[in-house]
mmCIF file of C-alpha atoms in Angstrom:
data_model
loop_
_atom_site.group_PDB
_atom_site.id
_atom_site.type_symbol
_atom_site.label_atom_id
_atom_site.label_comp_id
_atom_site.label_asym_id
_atom_site.label_seq_id
_atom_site.Cartn_x
_atom_site.Cartn_y
_atom_site.Cartn_z
ATOM 1 C CA MET V 1 0.109 -0.029 -0.121
ATOM 2 C CA SER V 2 3.069 2.445 0.561
ATOM 3 C CA ASP V 3 4.521 1.700 -2.665
ATOM 4 C CA LEU V 4 1.072 2.431 -4.068
ATOM 5 C CA HIS V 5 0.498 5.508 -2.392
ATOM 6 C CA GLY V 6 3.977 6.748 -3.335
ATOM 7 C CA ALA V 7 3.363 6.069 -7.237
ATOM 8 C CA LEU V 8 -0.408 7.780 -7.028
ATOM 9 C CA ARG V 9 1.307 10.880 -5.121
ATOM 10 C CA THR V 10 2.294 12.471 -8.322
ATOM 11 C CA PHE V 11 -1.083 11.624 -10.153
ATOM 12 C CA PRO V 12 -1.886 14.705 -12.201
ATOM 13 C CA GLY V 13 -5.728 14.351 -12.142
ATOM 14 C CA LYS V 14 -8.209 16.407 -9.873
ATOM 15 C CA PRO V 15 -10.316 15.623 -6.972
ATOM 16 C CA GLU V 16 -13.675 15.400 -8.634
ATOM 17 C CA HIS V 17 -14.852 12.550 -6.390
ATOM 18 C CA THR V 18 -13.141 12.643 -2.308
ATOM 19 C CA VAL V 19 -13.333 10.065 0.584
ATOM 20 C CA ALA V 20 -16.222 12.268 2.158
ATOM 21 C CA ASP V 21 -18.455 12.458 -1.271
ATOM 22 C CA GLU V 22 -17.948 8.464 -1.187
ATOM 23 C CA TYR V 23 -19.039 7.946 2.311
ATOM 24 C CA ALA V 24 -21.418 10.795 3.302
ATOM 25 C CA PRO V 25 -24.388 9.224 1.759
ATOM 26 C CA ILE V 26 -23.406 5.821 3.062
ATOM 27 C CA PHE V 27 -23.239 7.571 6.919
ATOM 28 C CA ALA V 28 -26.479 9.670 5.959
ATOM 29 C CA ARG V 29 -28.277 6.035 5.568
ATOM 30 C CA MET V 30 -26.629 4.592 8.534
ATOM 31 C CA GLN V 31 -27.855 7.452 10.582
ATOM 32 C CA HIS V 32 -31.496 7.074 9.520
ATOM 33 C CA TYR V 33 -31.027 3.157 10.416
ATOM 34 C CA PHE V 34 -29.764 3.485 13.645
ATOM 35 C CA ALA V 35 -32.305 6.285 14.574
ATOM 36 C CA GLU V 36 -35.607 3.861 13.923
ATOM 37 C CA PRO V 37 -37.015 3.113 17.297
ATOM 38 C CA THR V 38 -37.543 -0.923 15.737
ATOM 39 C CA VAL V 39 -33.985 -1.170 15.053
ATOM 40 C CA GLN V 40 -32.967 0.202 18.362
ATOM 41 C CA ARG V 41 -35.433 -1.970 20.336
ATOM 42 C CA ALA V 42 -34.092 -5.315 18.223
ATOM 43 C CA MET V 43 -30.588 -4.438 18.888
ATOM 44 C CA HIS V 44 -31.010 -4.038 22.870
ATOM 45 C CA ALA V 45 -33.516 -7.252 22.688
ATOM 46 C CA LYS V 46 -31.469 -9.651 20.262
ATOM 47 C CA LEU V 47 -27.812 -8.321 20.503
ATOM 48 C CA GLY V 48 -27.458 -6.510 23.770
ATOM 49 C CA LEU V 49 -26.229 -3.397 22.093
ATOM 50 C CA ALA V 50 -27.353 0.301 22.040
ATOM 51 C CA ALA V 51 -27.423 1.669 18.832
ATOM 52 C CA PRO V 52 -24.526 4.271 17.946
ATOM 53 C CA VAL V 53 -26.423 7.393 17.067
ATOM 54 C CA TYR V 54 -23.649 9.748 18.896
ATOM 55 C CA GLN V 55 -20.699 8.069 17.314
ATOM 56 C CA LEU V 56 -22.537 8.275 13.807
ATOM 57 C CA SER V 57 -22.920 12.101 14.141
ATOM 58 C CA ARG V 58 -19.305 12.429 15.142
ATOM 59 C CA PHE V 59 -17.940 10.459 12.524
ATOM 60 C CA SER V 60 -19.833 12.434 9.681
ATOM 61 C CA LYS V 61 -18.487 15.515 11.032
ATOM 62 C CA LEU V 62 -14.876 13.915 10.586
ATOM 63 C CA LEU V 63 -15.844 13.390 7.017
ATOM 64 C CA GLU V 64 -16.638 16.642 6.241
ATOM 65 C CA LEU V 65 -13.483 17.798 8.150
ATOM 66 C CA SER V 66 -11.220 15.593 6.264
ATOM 67 C CA ARG V 67 -12.212 17.845 3.218
ATOM 68 C CA GLU V 68 -9.638 20.124 4.419
ATOM 69 C CA LEU V 69 -6.682 17.583 4.885
ATOM 70 C CA PRO V 70 -3.564 18.741 3.275
ATOM 71 C CA HIS V 71 -1.745 15.875 0.967
ATOM 72 C CA GLN V 72 -4.319 14.598 -0.790
ATOM 73 C CA GLN V 73 -4.271 12.168 -3.595
ATOM 74 C CA PRO V 74 -5.997 8.816 -5.412
ATOM 75 C CA LEU V 75 -6.756 6.250 -2.848
ATOM 76 C CA HIS V 76 -8.113 2.912 -3.409
ATOM 77 C CA LEU V 77 -9.957 2.474 -0.350
ATOM 78 C CA ASP V 78 -10.585 -1.499 -0.556
ATOM 79 C CA PHE V 79 -7.132 -2.537 -0.181
ATOM 80 C CA VAL V 80 -7.802 -5.993 1.421
ATOM 81 C CA ARG V 81 -6.638 -9.334 0.992
ATOM 82 C CA GLY V 82 -8.950 -10.343 -2.034
ATOM 83 C CA ASN V 83 -8.100 -7.516 -4.376
ATOM 84 C CA ILE V 84 -4.535 -8.208 -4.278
ATOM 85 C CA LEU V 85 -2.693 -10.873 -6.302
ATOM 86 C CA PHE V 86 0.350 -12.540 -5.416
ATOM 87 C CA SER V 87 2.971 -15.072 -7.164
ATOM 88 C CA PRO V 88 3.810 -18.240 -6.092
ATOM 89 C CA ALA V 89 6.597 -16.535 -4.332
ATOM 90 C CA ALA V 90 4.324 -14.302 -2.237
ATOM 91 C CA GLU V 91 5.419 -11.254 -4.462
ATOM 92 C CA ILE V 92 2.415 -9.003 -5.082
ATOM 93 C CA THR V 93 1.866 -8.989 -8.908
ATOM 94 C CA GLY V 94 -1.120 -6.866 -9.355
ATOM 95 C CA ILE V 95 -4.264 -4.568 -7.683
ATOM 96 C CA LEU V 96 -7.994 -5.455 -8.470
ATOM 97 C CA ASP V 97 -11.020 -3.354 -7.883
ATOM 98 C CA PHE V 98 -10.429 0.161 -8.033
ATOM 99 C CA GLU V 99 -14.413 1.202 -8.409
ATOM 100 C CA LYS V 100 -14.233 2.421 -4.665
ATOM 101 C CA THR V 101 -11.233 5.015 -5.847
ATOM 102 C CA ALA V 102 -11.382 8.601 -4.320
ATOM 103 C CA TRP V 103 -9.515 11.669 -3.484
ATOM 104 C CA GLY V 104 -8.454 12.038 0.189
ATOM 105 C CA HIS V 105 -5.543 11.479 2.553
ATOM 106 C CA PRO V 106 -3.766 8.492 2.708
ATOM 107 C CA ILE V 107 -4.672 7.765 6.184
ATOM 108 C CA PHE V 108 -8.168 6.687 4.939
ATOM 109 C CA ASP V 109 -6.566 3.926 2.887
ATOM 110 C CA ILE V 110 -4.708 2.803 5.866
ATOM 111 C CA GLY V 111 -7.482 2.939 8.096
ATOM 112 C CA ARG V 112 -9.685 0.979 6.151
ATOM 113 C CA THR V 113 -7.264 -1.962 5.395
ATOM 114 C CA LEU V 114 -6.391 -2.000 9.482
ATOM 115 C CA ALA V 115 -9.640 -2.430 10.294
ATOM 116 C CA PHE V 116 -9.926 -5.223 7.975
ATOM 117 C CA LEU V 117 -6.642 -6.781 8.837
ATOM 118 C CA LEU V 118 -7.726 -6.340 12.898
ATOM 119 C CA VAL V 119 -10.997 -8.497 11.944
ATOM 120 C CA ASP V 120 -9.250 -11.165 9.761
ATOM 121 C CA CYS V 121 -6.070 -11.849 11.570
ATOM 122 C CA LYS V 122 -7.774 -13.940 13.991
ATOM 123 C CA TYR V 123 -4.545 -15.818 15.246
ATOM 124 C CA LYS V 124 -2.599 -12.697 15.490
ATOM 125 C CA PRO V 125 -2.255 -10.417 18.536
ATOM 126 C CA GLU V 126 -3.397 -6.694 17.682
ATOM 127 C CA THR V 127 0.150 -5.509 18.612
ATOM 128 C CA ASP V 128 1.230 -7.789 15.755
ATOM 129 C CA VAL V 129 -1.056 -7.068 13.229
ATOM 130 C CA ARG V 130 -0.056 -2.921 13.657
ATOM 131 C CA LYS V 131 3.545 -4.012 14.015
ATOM 132 C CA TYR V 132 3.646 -5.993 10.604
ATOM 133 C CA PHE V 133 1.269 -3.875 8.506
ATOM 134 C CA LEU V 134 1.937 -0.372 10.103
ATOM 135 C CA PHE V 135 5.536 0.051 10.897
ATOM 136 C CA SER V 136 7.242 -2.759 9.523
ATOM 137 C CA GLY V 137 5.276 -2.854 6.087
ATOM 138 C CA TYR V 138 4.169 0.678 5.351
ATOM 139 C CA ASN V 139 6.487 2.893 7.088
ATOM 140 C CA ARG V 140 9.916 1.114 6.686
ATOM 141 C CA HIS V 141 9.653 -0.834 3.507
ATOM 142 C CA GLY V 142 7.313 1.406 1.251
ATOM 143 C CA THR V 143 7.646 4.684 -0.523
ATOM 144 C CA GLY V 144 4.593 6.635 0.891
ATOM 145 C CA ALA V 145 5.463 9.525 2.846
ATOM 146 C CA LEU V 146 2.988 9.272 5.301
ATOM 147 C CA LYS V 147 4.673 8.810 9.048
ATOM 148 C CA VAL V 148 1.675 6.882 10.861
ATOM 149 C CA SER V 149 2.876 7.665 14.394
ATOM 150 C CA GLU V 150 2.335 11.350 13.288
ATOM 151 C CA ASN V 151 -1.274 10.341 12.497
ATOM 152 C CA SER V 152 -2.269 7.943 15.249
ATOM 153 C CA ARG V 153 -5.203 10.094 16.924
ATOM 154 C CA LEU V 154 -7.063 10.365 13.216
ATOM 155 C CA LEU V 155 -6.076 6.992 12.403
ATOM 156 C CA GLU V 156 -7.920 5.227 15.369
ATOM 157 C CA GLU V 157 -10.931 7.321 14.492
ATOM 158 C CA LEU V 158 -11.103 6.051 11.280
ATOM 159 C CA VAL V 159 -10.308 2.751 12.093
ATOM 160 C CA ASN V 160 -13.701 3.080 14.266
ATOM 161 C CA LEU V 161 -15.504 4.416 11.314
ATOM 162 C CA PHE V 162 -14.649 1.665 9.095
ATOM 163 C CA LEU V 163 -15.467 -0.963 11.704
ATOM 164 C CA LEU V 164 -18.955 0.890 12.422
ATOM 165 C CA HIS V 165 -19.755 0.493 8.872
ATOM 166 C CA ASP V 166 -18.858 -3.037 8.438
ATOM 167 C CA PHE V 167 -21.067 -3.626 11.773
ATOM 168 C CA TYR V 168 -23.855 -1.829 10.137
ATOM 169 C CA LYS V 169 -23.582 -4.014 6.847
ATOM 170 C CA PHE V 170 -23.854 -7.500 8.888
ATOM 171 C CA LEU V 171 -27.283 -5.988 10.575
ATOM 172 C CA ARG V 172 -28.533 -4.870 7.190
ATOM 173 C CA HIS V 173 -27.568 -8.468 5.474
ATOM 174 C CA ASN V 174 -28.461 -10.896 7.916
ATOM 175 C CA PRO V 175 -30.968 -11.695 10.481
ATOM 176 C CA TYR V 176 -30.308 -10.618 14.143
ATOM 177 C CA GLU V 177 -30.617 -14.132 15.459
ATOM 178 C CA ALA V 178 -28.190 -15.231 13.024
ATOM 179 C CA LEU V 179 -25.071 -12.823 14.066
ATOM 180 C CA HIS V 180 -23.918 -14.519 17.010
ATOM 181 C CA ALA V 181 -22.827 -17.395 14.777
ATOM 182 C CA ASN V 182 -20.841 -15.363 12.266
ATOM 183 C CA GLU V 183 -17.263 -15.093 13.707
ATOM 184 C CA HIS V 184 -16.394 -12.305 11.743
ATOM 185 C CA TYR V 185 -19.422 -10.298 13.055
ATOM 186 C CA LEU V 186 -18.488 -11.423 16.495
ATOM 187 C CA ARG V 187 -14.823 -10.143 16.328
ATOM 188 C CA THR V 188 -16.005 -6.751 14.945
ATOM 189 C CA GLU V 189 -18.530 -6.251 17.649
ATOM 190 C CA LYS V 190 -16.039 -7.176 20.170
ATOM 191 C CA LEU V 191 -13.489 -4.860 18.498
ATOM 192 C CA LEU V 192 -16.026 -1.969 18.628
ATOM 193 C CA VAL V 193 -16.864 -2.408 22.556
ATOM 194 C CA ARG V 194 -13.548 -2.560 23.366
ATOM 195 C CA ARG V 195 -13.119 0.301 21.568
ATOM 196 C CA GLY V 196 -15.628 2.315 23.251
ATOM 197 C CA VAL V 197 -18.035 2.713 19.770
ATOM 198 C CA LEU V 198 -20.584 0.248 20.956
ATOM 199 C CA SER V 199 -21.905 -0.049 24.423
ATOM 200 C CA ARG V 200 -23.769 -2.860 25.660
ATOM 201 C CA ALA V 201 -27.415 -2.470 26.547
#
């Protein structure tokens, strides 16, 4: 990802479609969904969780403020394992699925991928995921100019934002009663509770 950011840093395009443009309507739908009394009652009764209404308002403001961040450039926004091609020697040979590409600060790409890895890497502790992805990988071996340590607070907020979006997708596309049999849902919920984004009802 760091090399990708380095290559895109000098892309001559114009910011016609930003990260905020991509996620603002998504978060508007999320706010409407979680404000529904029937959703709030179902979350309480079936999941033992309170609806994250306040958090959504805060994240919507964060998206709007992101329009003013410096050093913006094209981003992939879905840089996950399924969209990366590897050779038999485990070298990256290609990157797929640029349909979500938008203009924004590189920390958005990093936050989206870190949120995915924290859920997906169930056999590695969070400290190892951060070490290998953020510091050994992104900063030490890549050509991207961003220093993760200098943007750590914003990164954590973005990880929360992306985890909450994934949580919302679980609720929209699955019966609530079936969610506790889905280990990806369970790990996402656990992370959100631990990070203070969701609270037990």
